[in-house]
Short mmCIF file of C-alpha atoms and ligand atoms in Angstrom, two decimals:
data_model
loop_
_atom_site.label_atom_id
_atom_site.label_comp_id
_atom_site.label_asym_id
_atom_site.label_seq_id
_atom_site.Cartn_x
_atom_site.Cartn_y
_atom_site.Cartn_z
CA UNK Z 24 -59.22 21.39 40.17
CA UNK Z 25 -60.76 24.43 38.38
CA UNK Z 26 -62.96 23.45 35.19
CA UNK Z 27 -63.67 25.61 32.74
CA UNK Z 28 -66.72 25.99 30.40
CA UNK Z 29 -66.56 27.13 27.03
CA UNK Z 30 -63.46 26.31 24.68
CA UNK Z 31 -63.19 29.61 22.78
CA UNK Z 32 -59.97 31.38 22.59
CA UNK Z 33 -61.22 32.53 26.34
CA UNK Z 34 -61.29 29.71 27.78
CA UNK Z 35 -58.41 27.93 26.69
CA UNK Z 36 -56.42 31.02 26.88
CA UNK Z 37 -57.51 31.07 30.61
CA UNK Z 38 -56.39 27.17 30.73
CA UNK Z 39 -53.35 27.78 29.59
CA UNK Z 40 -52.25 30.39 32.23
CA UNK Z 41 -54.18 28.77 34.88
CA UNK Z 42 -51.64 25.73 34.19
CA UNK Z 43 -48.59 27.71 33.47
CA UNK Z 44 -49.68 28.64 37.18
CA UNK Z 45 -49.02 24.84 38.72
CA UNK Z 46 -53.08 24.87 38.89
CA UNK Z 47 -55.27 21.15 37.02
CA UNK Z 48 -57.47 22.47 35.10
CA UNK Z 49 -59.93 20.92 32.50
CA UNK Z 50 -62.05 22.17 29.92
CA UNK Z 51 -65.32 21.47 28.72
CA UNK Z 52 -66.25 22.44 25.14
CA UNK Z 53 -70.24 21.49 23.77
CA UNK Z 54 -69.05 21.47 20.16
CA UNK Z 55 -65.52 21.57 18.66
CA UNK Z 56 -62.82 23.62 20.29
CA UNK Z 57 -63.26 27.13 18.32
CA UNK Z 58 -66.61 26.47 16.76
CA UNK Z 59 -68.64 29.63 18.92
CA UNK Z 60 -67.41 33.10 17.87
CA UNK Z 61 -63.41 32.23 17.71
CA UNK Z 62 -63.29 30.45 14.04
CA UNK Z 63 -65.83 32.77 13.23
CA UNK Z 64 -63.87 36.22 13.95
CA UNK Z 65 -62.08 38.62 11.57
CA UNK Z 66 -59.08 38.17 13.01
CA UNK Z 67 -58.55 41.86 13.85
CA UNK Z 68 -56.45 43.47 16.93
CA UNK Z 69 -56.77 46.82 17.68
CA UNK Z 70 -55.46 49.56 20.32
CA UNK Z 71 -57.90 52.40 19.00
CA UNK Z 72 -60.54 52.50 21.25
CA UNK Z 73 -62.37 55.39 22.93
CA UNK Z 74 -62.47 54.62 26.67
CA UNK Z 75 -59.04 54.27 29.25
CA UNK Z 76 -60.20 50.96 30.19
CA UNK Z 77 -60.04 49.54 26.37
CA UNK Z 78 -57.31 51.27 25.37
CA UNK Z 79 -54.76 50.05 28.49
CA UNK Z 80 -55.54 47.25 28.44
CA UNK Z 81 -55.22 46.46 24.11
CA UNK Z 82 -51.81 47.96 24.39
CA UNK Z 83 -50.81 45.62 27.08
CA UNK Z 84 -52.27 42.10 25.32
CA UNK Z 85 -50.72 43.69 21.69
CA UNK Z 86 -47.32 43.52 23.25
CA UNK Z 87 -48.33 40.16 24.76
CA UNK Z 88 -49.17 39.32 21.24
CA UNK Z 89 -46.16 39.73 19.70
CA UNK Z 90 -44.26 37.03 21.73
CA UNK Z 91 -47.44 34.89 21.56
CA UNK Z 92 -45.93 32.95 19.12
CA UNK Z 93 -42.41 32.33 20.72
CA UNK Z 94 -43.97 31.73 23.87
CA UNK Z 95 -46.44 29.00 22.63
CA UNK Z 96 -44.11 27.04 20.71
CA UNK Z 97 -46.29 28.04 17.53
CA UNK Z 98 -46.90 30.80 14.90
CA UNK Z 99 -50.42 32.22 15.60
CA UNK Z 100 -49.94 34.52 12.14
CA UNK Z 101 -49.61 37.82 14.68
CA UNK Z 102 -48.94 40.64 12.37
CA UNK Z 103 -49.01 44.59 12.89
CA UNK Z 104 -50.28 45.34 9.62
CA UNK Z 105 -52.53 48.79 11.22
CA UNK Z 106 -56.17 49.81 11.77
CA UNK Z 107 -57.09 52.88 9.51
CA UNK Z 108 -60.41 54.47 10.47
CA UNK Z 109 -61.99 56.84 7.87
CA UNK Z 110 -63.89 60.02 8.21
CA UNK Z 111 -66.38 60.97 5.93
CA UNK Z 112 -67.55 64.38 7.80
CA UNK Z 113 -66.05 67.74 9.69
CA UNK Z 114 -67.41 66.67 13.21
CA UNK Z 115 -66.43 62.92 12.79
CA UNK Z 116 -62.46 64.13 11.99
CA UNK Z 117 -62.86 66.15 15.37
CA UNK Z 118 -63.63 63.40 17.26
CA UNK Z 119 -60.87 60.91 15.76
CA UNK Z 120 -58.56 64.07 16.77
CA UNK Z 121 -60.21 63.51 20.39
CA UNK Z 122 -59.99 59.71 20.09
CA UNK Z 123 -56.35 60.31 18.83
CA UNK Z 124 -55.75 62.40 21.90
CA UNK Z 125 -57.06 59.72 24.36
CA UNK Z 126 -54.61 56.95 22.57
CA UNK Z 127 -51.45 58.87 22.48
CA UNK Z 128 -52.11 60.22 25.73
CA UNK Z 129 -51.83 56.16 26.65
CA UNK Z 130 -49.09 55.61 24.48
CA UNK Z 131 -50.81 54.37 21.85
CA UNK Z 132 -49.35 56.03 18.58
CA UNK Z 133 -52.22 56.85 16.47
CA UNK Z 134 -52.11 59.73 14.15
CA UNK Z 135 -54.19 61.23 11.73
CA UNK Z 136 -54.19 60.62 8.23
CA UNK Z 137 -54.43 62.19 4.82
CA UNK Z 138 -55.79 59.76 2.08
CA UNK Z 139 -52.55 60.41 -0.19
CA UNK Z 140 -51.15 58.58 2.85
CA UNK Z 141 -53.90 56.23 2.98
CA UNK Z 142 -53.71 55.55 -0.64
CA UNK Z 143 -49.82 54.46 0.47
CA UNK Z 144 -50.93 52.04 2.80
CA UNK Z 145 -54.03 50.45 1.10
CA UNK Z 146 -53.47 50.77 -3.11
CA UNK Z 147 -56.89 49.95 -3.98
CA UNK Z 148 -58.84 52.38 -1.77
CA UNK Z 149 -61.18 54.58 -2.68
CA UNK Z 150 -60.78 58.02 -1.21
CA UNK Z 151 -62.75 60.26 -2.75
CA UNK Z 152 -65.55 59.94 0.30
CA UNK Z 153 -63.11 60.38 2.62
CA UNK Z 154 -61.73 63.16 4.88
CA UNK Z 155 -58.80 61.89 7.02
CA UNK Z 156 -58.03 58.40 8.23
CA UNK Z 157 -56.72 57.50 11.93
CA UNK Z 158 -54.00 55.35 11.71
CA UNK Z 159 -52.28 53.14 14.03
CA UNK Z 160 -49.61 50.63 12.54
CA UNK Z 161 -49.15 48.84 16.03
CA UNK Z 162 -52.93 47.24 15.37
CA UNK Z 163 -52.86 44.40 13.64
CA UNK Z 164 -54.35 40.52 13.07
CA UNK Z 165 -53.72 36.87 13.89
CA UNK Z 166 -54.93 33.51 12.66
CA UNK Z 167 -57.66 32.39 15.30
CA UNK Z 168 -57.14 28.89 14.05
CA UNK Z 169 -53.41 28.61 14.84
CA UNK Z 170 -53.68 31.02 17.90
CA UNK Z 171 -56.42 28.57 19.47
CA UNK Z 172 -54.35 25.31 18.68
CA UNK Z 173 -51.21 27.14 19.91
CA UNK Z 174 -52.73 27.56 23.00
CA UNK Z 175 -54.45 24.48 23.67
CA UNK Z 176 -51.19 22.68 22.91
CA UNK Z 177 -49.48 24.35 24.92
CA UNK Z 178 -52.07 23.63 27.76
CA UNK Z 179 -52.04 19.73 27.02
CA UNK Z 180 -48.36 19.97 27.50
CA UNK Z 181 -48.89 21.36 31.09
CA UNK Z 182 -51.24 18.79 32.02
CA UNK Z 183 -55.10 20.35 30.90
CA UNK Z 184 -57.58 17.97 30.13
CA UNK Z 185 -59.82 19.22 27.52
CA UNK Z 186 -63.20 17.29 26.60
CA UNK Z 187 -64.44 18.10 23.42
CA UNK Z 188 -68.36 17.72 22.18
CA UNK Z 189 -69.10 17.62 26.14
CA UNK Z 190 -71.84 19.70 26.87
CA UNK Z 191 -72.45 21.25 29.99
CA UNK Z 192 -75.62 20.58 31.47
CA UNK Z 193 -76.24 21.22 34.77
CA UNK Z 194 -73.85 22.81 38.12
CA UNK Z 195 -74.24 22.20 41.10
CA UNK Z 196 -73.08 23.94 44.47
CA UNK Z 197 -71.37 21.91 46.82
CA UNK Z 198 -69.42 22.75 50.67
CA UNK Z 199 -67.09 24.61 49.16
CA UNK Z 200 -66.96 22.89 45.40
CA UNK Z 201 -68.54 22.95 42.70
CA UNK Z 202 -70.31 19.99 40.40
CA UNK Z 203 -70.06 20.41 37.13
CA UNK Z 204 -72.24 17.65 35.25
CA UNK Z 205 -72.30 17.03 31.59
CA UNK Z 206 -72.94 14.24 29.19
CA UNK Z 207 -69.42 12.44 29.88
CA UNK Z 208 -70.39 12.15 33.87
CA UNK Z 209 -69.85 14.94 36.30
CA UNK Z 210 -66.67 16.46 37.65
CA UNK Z 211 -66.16 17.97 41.10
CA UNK Z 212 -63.99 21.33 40.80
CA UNK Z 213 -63.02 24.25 43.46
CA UNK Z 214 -63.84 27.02 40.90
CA UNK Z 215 -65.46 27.22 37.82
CA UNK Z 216 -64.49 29.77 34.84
CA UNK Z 217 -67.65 30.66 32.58
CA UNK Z 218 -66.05 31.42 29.41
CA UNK Z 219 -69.25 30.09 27.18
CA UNK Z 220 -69.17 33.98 25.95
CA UNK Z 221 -72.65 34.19 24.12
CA UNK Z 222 -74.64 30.58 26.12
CA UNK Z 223 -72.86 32.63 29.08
CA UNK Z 224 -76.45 33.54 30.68
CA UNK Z 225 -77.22 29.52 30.15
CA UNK Z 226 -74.42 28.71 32.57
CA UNK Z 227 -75.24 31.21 35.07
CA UNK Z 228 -78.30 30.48 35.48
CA UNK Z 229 -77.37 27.00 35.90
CA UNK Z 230 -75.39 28.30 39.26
CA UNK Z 231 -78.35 30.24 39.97
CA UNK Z 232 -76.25 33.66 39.42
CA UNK Z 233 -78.85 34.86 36.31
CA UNK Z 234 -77.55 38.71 36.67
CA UNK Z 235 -75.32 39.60 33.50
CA UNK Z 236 -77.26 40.61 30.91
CA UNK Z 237 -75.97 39.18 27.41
CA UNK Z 238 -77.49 38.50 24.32
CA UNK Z 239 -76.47 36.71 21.30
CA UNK Z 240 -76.36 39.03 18.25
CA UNK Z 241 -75.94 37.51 15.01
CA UNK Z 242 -73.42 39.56 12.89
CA UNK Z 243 -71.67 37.47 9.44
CA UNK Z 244 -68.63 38.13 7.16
CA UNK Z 245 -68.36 37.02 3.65
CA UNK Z 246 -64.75 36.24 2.19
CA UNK Z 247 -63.39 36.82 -1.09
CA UNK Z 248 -60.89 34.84 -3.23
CA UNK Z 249 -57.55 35.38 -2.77
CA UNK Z 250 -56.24 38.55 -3.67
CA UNK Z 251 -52.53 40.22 -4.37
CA UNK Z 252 -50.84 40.36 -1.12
CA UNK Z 253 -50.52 43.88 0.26
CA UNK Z 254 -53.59 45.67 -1.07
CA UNK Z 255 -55.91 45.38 1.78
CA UNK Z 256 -53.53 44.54 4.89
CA UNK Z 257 -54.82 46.47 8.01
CA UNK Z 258 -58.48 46.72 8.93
CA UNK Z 259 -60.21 49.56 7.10
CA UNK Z 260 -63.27 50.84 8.36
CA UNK Z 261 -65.32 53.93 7.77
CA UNK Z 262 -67.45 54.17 11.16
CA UNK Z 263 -70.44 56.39 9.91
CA UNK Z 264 -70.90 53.51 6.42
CA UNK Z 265 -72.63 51.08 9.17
CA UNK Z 266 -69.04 50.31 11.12
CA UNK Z 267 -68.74 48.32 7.50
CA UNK Z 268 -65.30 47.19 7.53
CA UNK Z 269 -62.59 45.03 4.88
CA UNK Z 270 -59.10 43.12 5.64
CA UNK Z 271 -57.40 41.20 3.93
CA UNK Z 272 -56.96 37.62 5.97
CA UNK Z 273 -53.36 37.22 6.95
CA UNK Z 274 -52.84 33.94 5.79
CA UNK Z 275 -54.48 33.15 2.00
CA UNK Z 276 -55.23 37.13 1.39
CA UNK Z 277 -58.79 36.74 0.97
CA UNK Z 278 -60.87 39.65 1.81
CA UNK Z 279 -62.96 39.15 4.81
CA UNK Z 280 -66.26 41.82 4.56
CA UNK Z 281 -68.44 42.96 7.75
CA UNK Z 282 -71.38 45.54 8.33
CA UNK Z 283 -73.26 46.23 11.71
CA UNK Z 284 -76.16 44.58 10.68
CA UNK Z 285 -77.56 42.50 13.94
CA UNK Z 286 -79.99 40.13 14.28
CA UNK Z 287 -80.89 38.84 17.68
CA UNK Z 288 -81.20 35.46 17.86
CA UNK Z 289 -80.36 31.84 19.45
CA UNK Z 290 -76.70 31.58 20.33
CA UNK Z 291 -77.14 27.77 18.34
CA UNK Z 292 -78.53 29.71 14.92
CA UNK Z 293 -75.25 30.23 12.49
CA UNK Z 294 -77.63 30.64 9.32
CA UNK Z 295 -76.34 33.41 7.04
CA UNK Z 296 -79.15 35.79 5.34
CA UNK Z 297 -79.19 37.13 1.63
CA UNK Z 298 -79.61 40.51 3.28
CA UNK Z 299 -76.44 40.58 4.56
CA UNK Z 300 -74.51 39.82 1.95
CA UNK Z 301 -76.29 42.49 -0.30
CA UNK Z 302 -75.79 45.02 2.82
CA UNK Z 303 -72.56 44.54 3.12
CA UNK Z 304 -71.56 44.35 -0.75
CA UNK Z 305 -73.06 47.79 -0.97
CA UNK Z 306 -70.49 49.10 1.11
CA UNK Z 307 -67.83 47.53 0.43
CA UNK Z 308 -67.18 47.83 -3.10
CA UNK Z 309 -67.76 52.19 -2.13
CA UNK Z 310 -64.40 51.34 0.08
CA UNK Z 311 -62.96 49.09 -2.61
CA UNK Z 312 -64.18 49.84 -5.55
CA UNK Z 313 -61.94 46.73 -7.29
CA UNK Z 314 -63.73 44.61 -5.03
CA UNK Z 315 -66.45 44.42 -7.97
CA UNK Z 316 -64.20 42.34 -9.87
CA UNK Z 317 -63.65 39.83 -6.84
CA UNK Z 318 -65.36 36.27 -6.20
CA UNK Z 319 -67.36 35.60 -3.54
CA UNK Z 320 -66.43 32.40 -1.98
CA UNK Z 321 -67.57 32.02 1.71
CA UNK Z 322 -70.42 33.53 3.92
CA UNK Z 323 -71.23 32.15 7.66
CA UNK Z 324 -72.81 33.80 10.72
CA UNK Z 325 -71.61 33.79 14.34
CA UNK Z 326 -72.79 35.80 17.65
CA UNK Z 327 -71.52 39.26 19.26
CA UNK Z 328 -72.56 38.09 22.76
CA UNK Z 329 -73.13 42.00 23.61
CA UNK Z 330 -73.98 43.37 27.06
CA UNK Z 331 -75.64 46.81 27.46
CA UNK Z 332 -72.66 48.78 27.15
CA UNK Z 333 -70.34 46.12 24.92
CA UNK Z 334 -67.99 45.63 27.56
CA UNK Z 335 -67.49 42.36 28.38
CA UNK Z 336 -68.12 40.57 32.47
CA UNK Z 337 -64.45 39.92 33.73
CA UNK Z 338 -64.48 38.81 37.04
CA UNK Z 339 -65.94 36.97 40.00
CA UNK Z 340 -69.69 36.25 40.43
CA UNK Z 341 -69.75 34.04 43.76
CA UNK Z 342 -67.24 31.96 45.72
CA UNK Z 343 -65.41 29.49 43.54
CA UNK Z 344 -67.43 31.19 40.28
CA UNK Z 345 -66.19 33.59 37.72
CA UNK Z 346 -67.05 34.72 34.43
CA UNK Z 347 -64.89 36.40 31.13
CA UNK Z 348 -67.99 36.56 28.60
CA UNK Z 349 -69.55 38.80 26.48
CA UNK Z 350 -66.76 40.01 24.36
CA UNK Z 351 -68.98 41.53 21.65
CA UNK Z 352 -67.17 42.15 18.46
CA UNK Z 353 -63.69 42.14 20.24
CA UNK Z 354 -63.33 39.15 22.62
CA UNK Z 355 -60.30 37.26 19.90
CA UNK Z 356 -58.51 40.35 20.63
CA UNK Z 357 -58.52 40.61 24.07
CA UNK Z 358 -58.04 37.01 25.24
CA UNK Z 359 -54.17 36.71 25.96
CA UNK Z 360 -54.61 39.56 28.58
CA UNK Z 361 -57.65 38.22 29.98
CA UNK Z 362 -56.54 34.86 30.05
CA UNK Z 363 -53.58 35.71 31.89
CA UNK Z 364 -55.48 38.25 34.63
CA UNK Z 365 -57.99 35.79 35.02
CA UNK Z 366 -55.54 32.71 35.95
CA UNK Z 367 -53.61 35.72 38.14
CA UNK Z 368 -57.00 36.74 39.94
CA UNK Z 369 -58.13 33.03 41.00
CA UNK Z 370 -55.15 32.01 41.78
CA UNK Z 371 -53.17 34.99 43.41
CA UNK Z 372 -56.14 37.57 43.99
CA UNK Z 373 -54.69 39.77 42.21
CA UNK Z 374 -53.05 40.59 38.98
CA UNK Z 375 -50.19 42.57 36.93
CA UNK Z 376 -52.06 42.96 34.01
CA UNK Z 377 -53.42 46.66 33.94
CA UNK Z 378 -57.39 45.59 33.61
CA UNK Z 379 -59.87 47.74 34.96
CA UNK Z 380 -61.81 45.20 37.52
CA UNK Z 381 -64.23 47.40 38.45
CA UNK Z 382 -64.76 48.73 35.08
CA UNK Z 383 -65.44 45.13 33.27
CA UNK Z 384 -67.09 44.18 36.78
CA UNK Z 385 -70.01 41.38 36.10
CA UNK Z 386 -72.20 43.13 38.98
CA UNK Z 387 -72.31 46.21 37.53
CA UNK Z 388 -75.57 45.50 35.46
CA UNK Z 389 -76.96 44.80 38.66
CA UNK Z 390 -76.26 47.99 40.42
CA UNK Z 391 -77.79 49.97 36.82
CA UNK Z 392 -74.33 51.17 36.46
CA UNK Z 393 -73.30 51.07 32.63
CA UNK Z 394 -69.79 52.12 31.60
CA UNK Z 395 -68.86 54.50 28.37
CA UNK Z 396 -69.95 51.96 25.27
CA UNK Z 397 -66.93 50.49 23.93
CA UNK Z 398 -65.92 50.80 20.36
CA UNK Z 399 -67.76 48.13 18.43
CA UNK Z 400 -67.13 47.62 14.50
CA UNK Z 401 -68.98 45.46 12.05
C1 FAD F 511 -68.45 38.07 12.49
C2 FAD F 511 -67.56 38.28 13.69
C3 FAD F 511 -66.40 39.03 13.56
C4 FAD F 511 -65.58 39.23 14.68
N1 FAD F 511 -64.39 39.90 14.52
C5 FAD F 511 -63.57 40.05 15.58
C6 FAD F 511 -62.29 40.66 15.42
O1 FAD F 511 -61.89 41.07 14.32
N2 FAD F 511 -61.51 40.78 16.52
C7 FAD F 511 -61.90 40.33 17.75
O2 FAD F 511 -61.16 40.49 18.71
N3 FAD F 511 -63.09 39.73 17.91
C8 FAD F 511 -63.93 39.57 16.87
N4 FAD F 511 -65.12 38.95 17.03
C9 FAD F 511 -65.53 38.55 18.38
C10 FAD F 511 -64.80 37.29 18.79
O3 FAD F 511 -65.03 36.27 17.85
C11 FAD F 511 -65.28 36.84 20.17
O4 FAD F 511 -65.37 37.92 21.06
C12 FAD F 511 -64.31 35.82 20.75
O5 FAD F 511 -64.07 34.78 19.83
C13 FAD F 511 -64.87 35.27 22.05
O6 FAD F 511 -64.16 34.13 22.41
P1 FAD F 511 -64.68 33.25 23.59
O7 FAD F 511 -63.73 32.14 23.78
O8 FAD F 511 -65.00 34.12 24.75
O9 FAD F 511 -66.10 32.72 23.07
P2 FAD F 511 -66.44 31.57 22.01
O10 FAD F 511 -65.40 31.42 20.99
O11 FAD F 511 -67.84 31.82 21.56
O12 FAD F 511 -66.41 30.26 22.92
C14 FAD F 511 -67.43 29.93 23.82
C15 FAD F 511 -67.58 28.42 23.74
O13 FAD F 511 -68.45 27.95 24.77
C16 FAD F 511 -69.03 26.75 24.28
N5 FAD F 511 -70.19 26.41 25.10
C17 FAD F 511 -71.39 27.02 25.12
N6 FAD F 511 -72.22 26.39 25.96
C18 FAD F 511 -71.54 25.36 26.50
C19 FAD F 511 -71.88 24.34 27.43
N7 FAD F 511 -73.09 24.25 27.99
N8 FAD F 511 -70.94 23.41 27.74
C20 FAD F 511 -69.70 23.47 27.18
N9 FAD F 511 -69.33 24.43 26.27
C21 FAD F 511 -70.24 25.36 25.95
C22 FAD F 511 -69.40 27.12 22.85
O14 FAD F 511 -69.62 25.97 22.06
C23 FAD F 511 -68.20 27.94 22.42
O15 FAD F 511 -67.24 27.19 21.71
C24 FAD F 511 -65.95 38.70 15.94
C25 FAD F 511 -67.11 37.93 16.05
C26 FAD F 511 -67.91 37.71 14.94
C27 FAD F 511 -69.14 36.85 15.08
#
């Protein structure tokens, strides 16, 4: 039996191909299934990083994206509508060249941009601040909603148990298992899967493996009405405006609104500020200057669980203990491939998916060894 903490799009994911895998697995969820960063995302899937590591392994979960859907018996919403990254200075244009470089050299096909062709692919943007745009139209979004509940169905259908509002509250090592004990009684497993992402730390240290460093940063989005379909499709984001960022969300075509303003604070704290919502107005309506005329309709707050270098811990801690957590802004994106190495590496030691194990490695805090930061927005 392998039980798995945490019922983000992480965990479940992992349940899912942990089943598909002939392995019983359940799941143990404190709140709602969803209710930690997943519901809380932008939805956003992206290829254009700036490290090897990133970028192989985003091009290898975008094509396992695409047949999500079909595969899961459900539409998770997956839709290649692009990433376009803006440059507002000379040196900033050279490194999207490098960045470009990097991708293509992967067989990611960015390119770089001129904002007539911009203009093409998002009408209402505002490109008088703007140099040249890197573009890549095999990015794209899905609904973290229907993606989660594809998943999970899927699980059920293979035989997961999943316990919702079950907090875990205490682990315990046994001769070779693991008790897991939690409000609804405790459960005896081989191997346990920490996939609580930003209470991650609270679950180690319950196994007494306190050694990967992540906090909880609060970052928030505010939504829009509905909008025209078409106007705001792909992710835009000028880096050097505060990694501020607007799409348009795939399903009602609201416009979802981020800035990188953090706040550290308690993984259980979802209170949005007044600050943020004036931050991020401010640069928002410089990208879309339309924007002005738009409602308001929704703000909420959820956590970047960030490590020192924004990569998340993939891996194995101890015997019978692993961990996928810390996904900073780009853990919804990332969780098909993970899933699916994850169930590969418990089960069969090893996997096919091209993840970098000793790059993501949970130790590596440990040994002072910090990778190249990965690419965070918002
Ligand atoms: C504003 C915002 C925008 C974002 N935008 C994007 C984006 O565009 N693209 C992208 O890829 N990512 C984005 N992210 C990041 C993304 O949301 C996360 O990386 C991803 O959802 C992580 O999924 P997870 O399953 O690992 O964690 P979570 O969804 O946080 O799940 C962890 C779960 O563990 C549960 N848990 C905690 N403690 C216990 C316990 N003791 N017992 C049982 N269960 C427990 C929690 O309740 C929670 O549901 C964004 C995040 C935020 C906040």
């Amino acid at each position: 039996m392998i039980g798995i903490i945490g019922g983000g799009i992480t965990g479940i994911a992992t349940a899912y191909e942990l089943a598909k895998l002939g392995e019983d697995v359940v799941v143990f969820e404190k709140r709602f299934f969803g209710s930690g960063s997943t519901f809380r995302c932008a939805s956003g899937i992206r290829a254009q990083f700036t490290d090897e590591a990133n970028i192989r392994l985003m091009k290898y979960t975008i094509e396992r994206w695409k047949k999500l859907g079909e595969e899961l018996g459900h539409d998770v919403h997956f839709r290649q509508t692009g990433y376009l990254f803006l440059a507002t200075s000379e040196e900033e244009v050279e490194a999207f060249k490098e960045n470009i470089r990097l991708q293509n050299k992967l067989g990611v096909p960015t390119k770089l941009i001129d904002m007539d062709e911009a203009k093409e692919i998002v009408p209402p943007l505002n490109t008088e601040p703007f140099l040249a745009g890197a573009w890549n139209p095999e990015d794209g979004k899905a609904s973290p909603f229907h993606a989660l509940y594809a998943y999970k169905k899927a699980a059920e259908e293979l035989g997961v148990k999943f316990y919702e509002y079950t907090p875990v509250v205490g682990l315990e090592r046994l001769d070779g298992s693991w008790l897991i004990k939690t409000e609804r009684g405790d459960f005896k497993v081989d191997v346990i899967v920490n996939a609580a992402n930003a209470w991650a730390p609270q679950i180690n240290a319950m196994a007494g493996l306190d050694v990967v460093p992540i906090k909880p940063i609060k970052h928030q989005i505010i939504k829009t009405e509905p909008i025209k379909r078409g106007q705001i499709e792909p992710l835009v984001c000028p880096p050097s405006w505060n990694d501020s960022y607007v799409i348009q969300d795939g399903e009602d075509g609201g416009v979802m609104c981020g800035t990188g303003l953090e706040y550290p604070s308690s993984p259980d704290d979802f209170t949005p500020t007044y600050e943020f919502a004036r931050e991020v107005l401010k640069w928002v309506v410089r990208i879309v200057p339309a924007l002005k005329h738009v409602h308001v309709v929704r703000q909420w707050a959820g956590h970047y669980a960030k490590t020192p270098d924004n990569n998340p811990a993939i891996g194995k801690l101890a015997e019978g203990f692993y961990i996928a957590a810390g996904f900073s802004g780009h853990g919804f994106m990332m969780a098909p491939a993970v899933g699916q190495a994850m169930a590969e590496l418990i089960v069969k030691g090893r996997s096919k998916v091209p993840l970098d194990w000793e790059w993501f490695d949970p130790r590596r805090f440990e040994r002072g060894e910090l990778r190249k930061s990965a690419f965070q927005i918002g």
